XYZ file of N, CA and C in Angstrom:
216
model
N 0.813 -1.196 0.000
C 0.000 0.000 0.000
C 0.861 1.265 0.000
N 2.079 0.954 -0.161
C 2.859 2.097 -0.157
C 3.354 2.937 0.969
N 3.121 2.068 2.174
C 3.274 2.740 3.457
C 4.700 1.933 4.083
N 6.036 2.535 4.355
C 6.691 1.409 5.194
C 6.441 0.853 6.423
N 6.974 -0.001 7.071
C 7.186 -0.701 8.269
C 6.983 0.100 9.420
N 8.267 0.464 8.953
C 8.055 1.845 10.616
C 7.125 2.788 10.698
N 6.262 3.689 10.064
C 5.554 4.000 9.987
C 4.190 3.744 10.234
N 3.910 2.459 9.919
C 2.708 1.416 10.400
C 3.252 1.010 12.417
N 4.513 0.661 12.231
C 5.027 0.782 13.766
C 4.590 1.668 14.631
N 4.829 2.684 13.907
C 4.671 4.073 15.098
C 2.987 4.082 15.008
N 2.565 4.341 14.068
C 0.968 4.485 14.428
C 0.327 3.764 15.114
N 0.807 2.599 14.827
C -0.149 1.479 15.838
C 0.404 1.421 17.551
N 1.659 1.889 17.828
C 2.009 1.659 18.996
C 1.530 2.567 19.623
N 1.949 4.125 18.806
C 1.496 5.358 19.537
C 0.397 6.325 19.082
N -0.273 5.833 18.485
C -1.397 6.427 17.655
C -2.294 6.536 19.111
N -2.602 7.945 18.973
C -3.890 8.639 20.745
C -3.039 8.553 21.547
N -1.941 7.952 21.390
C -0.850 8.457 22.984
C -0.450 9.762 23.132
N -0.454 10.884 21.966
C 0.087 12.287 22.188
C -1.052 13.042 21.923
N -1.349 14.203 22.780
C -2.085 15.113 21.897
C -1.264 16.088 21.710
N -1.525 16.340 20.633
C -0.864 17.217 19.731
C -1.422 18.887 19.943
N -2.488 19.011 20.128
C -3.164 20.386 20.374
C -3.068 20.548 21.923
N -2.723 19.495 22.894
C -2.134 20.215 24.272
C -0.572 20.400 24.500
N -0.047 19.632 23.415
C 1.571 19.939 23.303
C 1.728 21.363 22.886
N 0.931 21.945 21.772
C 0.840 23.265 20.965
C 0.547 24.321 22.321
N -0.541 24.149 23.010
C -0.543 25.008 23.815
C 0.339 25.011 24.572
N 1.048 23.976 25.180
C 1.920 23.857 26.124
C 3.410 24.803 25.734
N 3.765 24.456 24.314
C 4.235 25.012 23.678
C 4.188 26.778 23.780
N 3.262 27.072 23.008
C 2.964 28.576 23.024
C 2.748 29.130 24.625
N 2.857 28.572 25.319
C 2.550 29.163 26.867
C 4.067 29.177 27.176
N 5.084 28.378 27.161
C 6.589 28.334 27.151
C 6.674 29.700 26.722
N 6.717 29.705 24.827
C 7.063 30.647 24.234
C 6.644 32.343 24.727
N 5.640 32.358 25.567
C 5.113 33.417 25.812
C 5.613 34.248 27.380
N 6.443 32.811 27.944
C 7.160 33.454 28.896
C 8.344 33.462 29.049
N 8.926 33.068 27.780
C 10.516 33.307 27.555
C 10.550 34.911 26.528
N 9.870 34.826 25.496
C 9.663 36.245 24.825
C 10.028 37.603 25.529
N 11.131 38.249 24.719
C 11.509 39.627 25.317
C 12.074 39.543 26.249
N 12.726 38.698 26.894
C 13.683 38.341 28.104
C 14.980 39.220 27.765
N 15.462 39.210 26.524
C 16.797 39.651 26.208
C 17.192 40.004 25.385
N 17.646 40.126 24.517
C 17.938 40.494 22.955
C 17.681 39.353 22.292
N 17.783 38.455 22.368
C 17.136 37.162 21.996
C 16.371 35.849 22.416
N 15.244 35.830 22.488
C 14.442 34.727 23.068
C 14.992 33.442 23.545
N 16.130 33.066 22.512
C 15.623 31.911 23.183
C 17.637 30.887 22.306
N 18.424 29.990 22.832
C 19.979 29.601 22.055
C 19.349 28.869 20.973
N 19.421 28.351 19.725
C 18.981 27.019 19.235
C 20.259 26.588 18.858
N 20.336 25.054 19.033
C 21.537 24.687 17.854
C 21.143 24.112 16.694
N 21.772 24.509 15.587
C 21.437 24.255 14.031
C 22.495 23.501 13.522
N 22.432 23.203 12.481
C 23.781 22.259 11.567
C 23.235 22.935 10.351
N 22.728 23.543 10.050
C 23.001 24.375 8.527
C 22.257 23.361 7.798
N 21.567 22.213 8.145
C 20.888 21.307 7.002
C 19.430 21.459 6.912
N 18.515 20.855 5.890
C 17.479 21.318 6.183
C 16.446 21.010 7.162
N 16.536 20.329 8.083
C 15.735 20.022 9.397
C 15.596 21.222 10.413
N 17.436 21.572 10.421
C 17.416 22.514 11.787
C 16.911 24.046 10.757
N 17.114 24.506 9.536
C 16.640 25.752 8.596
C 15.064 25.583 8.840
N 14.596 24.754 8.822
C 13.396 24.651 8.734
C 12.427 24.978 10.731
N 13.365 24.101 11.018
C 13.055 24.485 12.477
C 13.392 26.089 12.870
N 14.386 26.742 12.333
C 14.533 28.318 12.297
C 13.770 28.952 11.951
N 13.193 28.470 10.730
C 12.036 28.943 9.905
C 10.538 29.163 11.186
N 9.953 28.294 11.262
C 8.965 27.714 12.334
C 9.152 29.139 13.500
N 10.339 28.416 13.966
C 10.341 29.247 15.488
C 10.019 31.032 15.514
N 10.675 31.374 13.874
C 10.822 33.086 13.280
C 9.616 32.856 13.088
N 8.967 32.180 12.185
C 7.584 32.913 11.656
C 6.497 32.242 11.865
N 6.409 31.800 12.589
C 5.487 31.106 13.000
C 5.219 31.502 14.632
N 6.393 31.310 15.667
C 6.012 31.514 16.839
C 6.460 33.118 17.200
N 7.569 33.621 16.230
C 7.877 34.441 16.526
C 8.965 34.871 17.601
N 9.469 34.154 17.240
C 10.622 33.696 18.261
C 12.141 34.477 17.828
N 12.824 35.537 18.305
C 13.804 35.828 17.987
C 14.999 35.108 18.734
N 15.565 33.667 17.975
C 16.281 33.280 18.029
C 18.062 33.267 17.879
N 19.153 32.860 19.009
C 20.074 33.311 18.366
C 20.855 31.001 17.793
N 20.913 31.323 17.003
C 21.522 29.408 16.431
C 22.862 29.566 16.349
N 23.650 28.985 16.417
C 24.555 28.246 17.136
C 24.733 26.750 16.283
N 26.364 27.040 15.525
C 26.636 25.395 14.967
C 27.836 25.141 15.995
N 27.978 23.969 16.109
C 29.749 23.403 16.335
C 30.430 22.649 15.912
């Protein structure tokens, strides 16, 4: 059906084990009391690939997060 292994894995093990819309709030309630602390919200570390760009992406425009990233 075009679906792999692991994927069928994860759903069936953890499928209704997370909610996802109390993680989000949980989330945005974090974000709302770290905001404006300093010249920058909040360290991230990145590797320049597209997982952590994308997670930069998210945190800027989406939560609004003035981030400072950090490779090593």
């Amino acid at each position: 059906n075009g679906v792999c292994a692991g994927y069928n894995f994860v759903k069936i093990q953890f499928e209704n084990t997370i909610d996802w819309k109390e993680r989000e709030k949980n989330f945005r309630n974090y974000v709302t009391s770290i905001k404006n602390t300093g010249e920058y919200d909040c360290t991230e570390p990145g590797s320049g690939g597209k997982d952590s760009v994308f997670a930069s992406y998210v945190l800027k425009y989406k939560y609004k997060i003035n981030q400072f990233t950090i490779t090593c």
